[in-house]
PDB file of C-alpha atoms in Angstrom:
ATOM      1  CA  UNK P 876      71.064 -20.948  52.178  1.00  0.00           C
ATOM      2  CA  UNK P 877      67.649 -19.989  53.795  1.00  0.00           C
ATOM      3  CA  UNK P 878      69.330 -18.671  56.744  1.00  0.00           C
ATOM      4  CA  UNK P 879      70.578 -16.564  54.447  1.00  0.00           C
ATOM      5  CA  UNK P 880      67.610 -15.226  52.642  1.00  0.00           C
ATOM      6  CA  UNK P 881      66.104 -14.853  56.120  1.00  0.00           C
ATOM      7  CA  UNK P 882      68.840 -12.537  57.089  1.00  0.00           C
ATOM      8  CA  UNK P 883      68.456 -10.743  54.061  1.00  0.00           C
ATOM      9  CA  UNK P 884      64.955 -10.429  54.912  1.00  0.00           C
ATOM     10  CA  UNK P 885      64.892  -9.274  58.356  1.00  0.00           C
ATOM     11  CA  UNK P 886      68.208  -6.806  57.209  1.00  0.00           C
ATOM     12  CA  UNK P 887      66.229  -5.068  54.356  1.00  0.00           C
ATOM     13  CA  UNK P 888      63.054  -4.830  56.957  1.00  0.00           C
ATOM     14  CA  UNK P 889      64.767  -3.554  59.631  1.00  0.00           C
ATOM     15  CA  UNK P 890      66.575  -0.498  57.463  1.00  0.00           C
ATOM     16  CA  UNK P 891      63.444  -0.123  55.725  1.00  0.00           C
ATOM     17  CA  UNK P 892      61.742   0.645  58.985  1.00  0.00           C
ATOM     18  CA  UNK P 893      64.898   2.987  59.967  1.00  0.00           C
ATOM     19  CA  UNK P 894      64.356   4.906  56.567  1.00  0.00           C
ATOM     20  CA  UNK P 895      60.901   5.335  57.013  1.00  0.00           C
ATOM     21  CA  UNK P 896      60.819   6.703  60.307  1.00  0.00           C
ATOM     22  CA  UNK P 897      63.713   9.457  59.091  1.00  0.00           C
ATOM     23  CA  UNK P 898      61.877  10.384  56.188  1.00  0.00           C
ATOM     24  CA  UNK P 899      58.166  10.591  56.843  1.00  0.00           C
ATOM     25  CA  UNK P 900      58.680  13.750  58.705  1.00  0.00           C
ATOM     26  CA  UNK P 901      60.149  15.743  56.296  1.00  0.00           C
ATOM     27  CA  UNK P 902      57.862  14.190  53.571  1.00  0.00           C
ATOM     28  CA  UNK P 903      54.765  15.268  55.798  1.00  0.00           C
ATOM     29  CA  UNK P 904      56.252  18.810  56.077  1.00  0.00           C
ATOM     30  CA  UNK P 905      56.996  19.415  52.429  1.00  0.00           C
ATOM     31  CA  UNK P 906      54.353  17.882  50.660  1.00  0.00           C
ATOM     32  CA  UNK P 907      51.483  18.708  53.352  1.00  0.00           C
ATOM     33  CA  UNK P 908      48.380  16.752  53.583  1.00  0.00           C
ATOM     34  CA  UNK P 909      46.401  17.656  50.765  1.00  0.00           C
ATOM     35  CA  UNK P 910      49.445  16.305  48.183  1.00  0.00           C
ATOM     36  CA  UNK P 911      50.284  13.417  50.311  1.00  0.00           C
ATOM     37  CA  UNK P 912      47.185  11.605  49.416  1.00  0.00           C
ATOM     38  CA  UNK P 913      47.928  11.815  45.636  1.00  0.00           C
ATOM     39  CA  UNK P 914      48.423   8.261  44.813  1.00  0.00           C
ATOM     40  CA  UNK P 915      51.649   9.273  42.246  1.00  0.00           C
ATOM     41  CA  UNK P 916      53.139  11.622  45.411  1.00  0.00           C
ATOM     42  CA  UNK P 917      53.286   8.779  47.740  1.00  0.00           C
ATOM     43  CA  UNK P 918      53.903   6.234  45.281  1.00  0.00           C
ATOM     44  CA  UNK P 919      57.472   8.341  44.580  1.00  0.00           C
ATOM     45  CA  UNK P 920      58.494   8.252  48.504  1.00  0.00           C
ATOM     46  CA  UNK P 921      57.756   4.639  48.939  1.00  0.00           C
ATOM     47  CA  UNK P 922      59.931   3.939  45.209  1.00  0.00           C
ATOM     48  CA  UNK P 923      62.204   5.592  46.958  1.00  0.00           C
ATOM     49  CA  UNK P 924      62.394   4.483  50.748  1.00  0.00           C
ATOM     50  CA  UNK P 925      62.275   0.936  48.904  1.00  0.00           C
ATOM     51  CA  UNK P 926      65.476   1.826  46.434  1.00  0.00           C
ATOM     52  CA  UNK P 927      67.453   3.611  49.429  1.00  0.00           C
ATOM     53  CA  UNK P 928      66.627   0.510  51.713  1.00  0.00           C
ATOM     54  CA  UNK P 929      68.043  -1.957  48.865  1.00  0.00           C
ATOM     55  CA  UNK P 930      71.013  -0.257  48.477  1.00  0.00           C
ATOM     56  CA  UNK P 931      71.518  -0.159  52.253  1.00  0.00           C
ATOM     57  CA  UNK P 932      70.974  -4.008  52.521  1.00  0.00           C
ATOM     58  CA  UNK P 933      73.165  -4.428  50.075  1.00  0.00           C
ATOM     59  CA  UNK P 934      76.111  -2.529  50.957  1.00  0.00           C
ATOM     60  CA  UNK P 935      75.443  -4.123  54.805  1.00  0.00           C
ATOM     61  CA  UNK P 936      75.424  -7.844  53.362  1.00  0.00           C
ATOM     62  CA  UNK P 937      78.717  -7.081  51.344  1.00  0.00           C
ATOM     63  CA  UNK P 938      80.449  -6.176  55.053  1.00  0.00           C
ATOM     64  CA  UNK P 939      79.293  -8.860  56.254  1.00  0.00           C
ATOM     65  CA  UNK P 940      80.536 -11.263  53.759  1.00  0.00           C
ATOM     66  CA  UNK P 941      83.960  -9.138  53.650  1.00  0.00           C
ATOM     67  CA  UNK P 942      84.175  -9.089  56.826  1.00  0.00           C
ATOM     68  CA  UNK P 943      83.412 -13.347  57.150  1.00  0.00           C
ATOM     69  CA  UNK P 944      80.633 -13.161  59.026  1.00  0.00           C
ATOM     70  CA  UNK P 945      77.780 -14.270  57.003  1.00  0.00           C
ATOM     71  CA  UNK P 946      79.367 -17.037  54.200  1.00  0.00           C
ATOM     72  CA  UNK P 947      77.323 -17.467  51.011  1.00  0.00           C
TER      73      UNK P 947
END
């Protein structure tokens, strides 16, 4: 069971990481610098990077268990 969690772990890191680095570009171009230190503007990206990135993990650790890799 913890090797699970730790897979879960390193999974949700890992696509967090992948998220991140797609979006942070685009939010740097449409917010600009000035709105990008508002504490509620960069409070929505990262409630957001952090939803998308749960999603992701969790649609990954379904394939994996569908596909009997990972056993729960």
């Amino acid at each position: 069971m913890e090797k699970n969690i730790l897979i879960a772990i390193a999974v949700f890191l890992i696509i967090t990481f992948i998220v991140w680095r797609l979006t942070n570009r685009r939010f740097k171009k449409e917010f600009g610098q000035k709105r990008r230190k508002l504490w509620g503007q960069r409070t929505f990206y990262w409630e957001s990077v952090i939803g998308i990135s749960t999603g992701c993990t969790f649609l990954v650790l379904f394939l994996l268990k569908w596909g009997n890799i990972l056993t729960f």
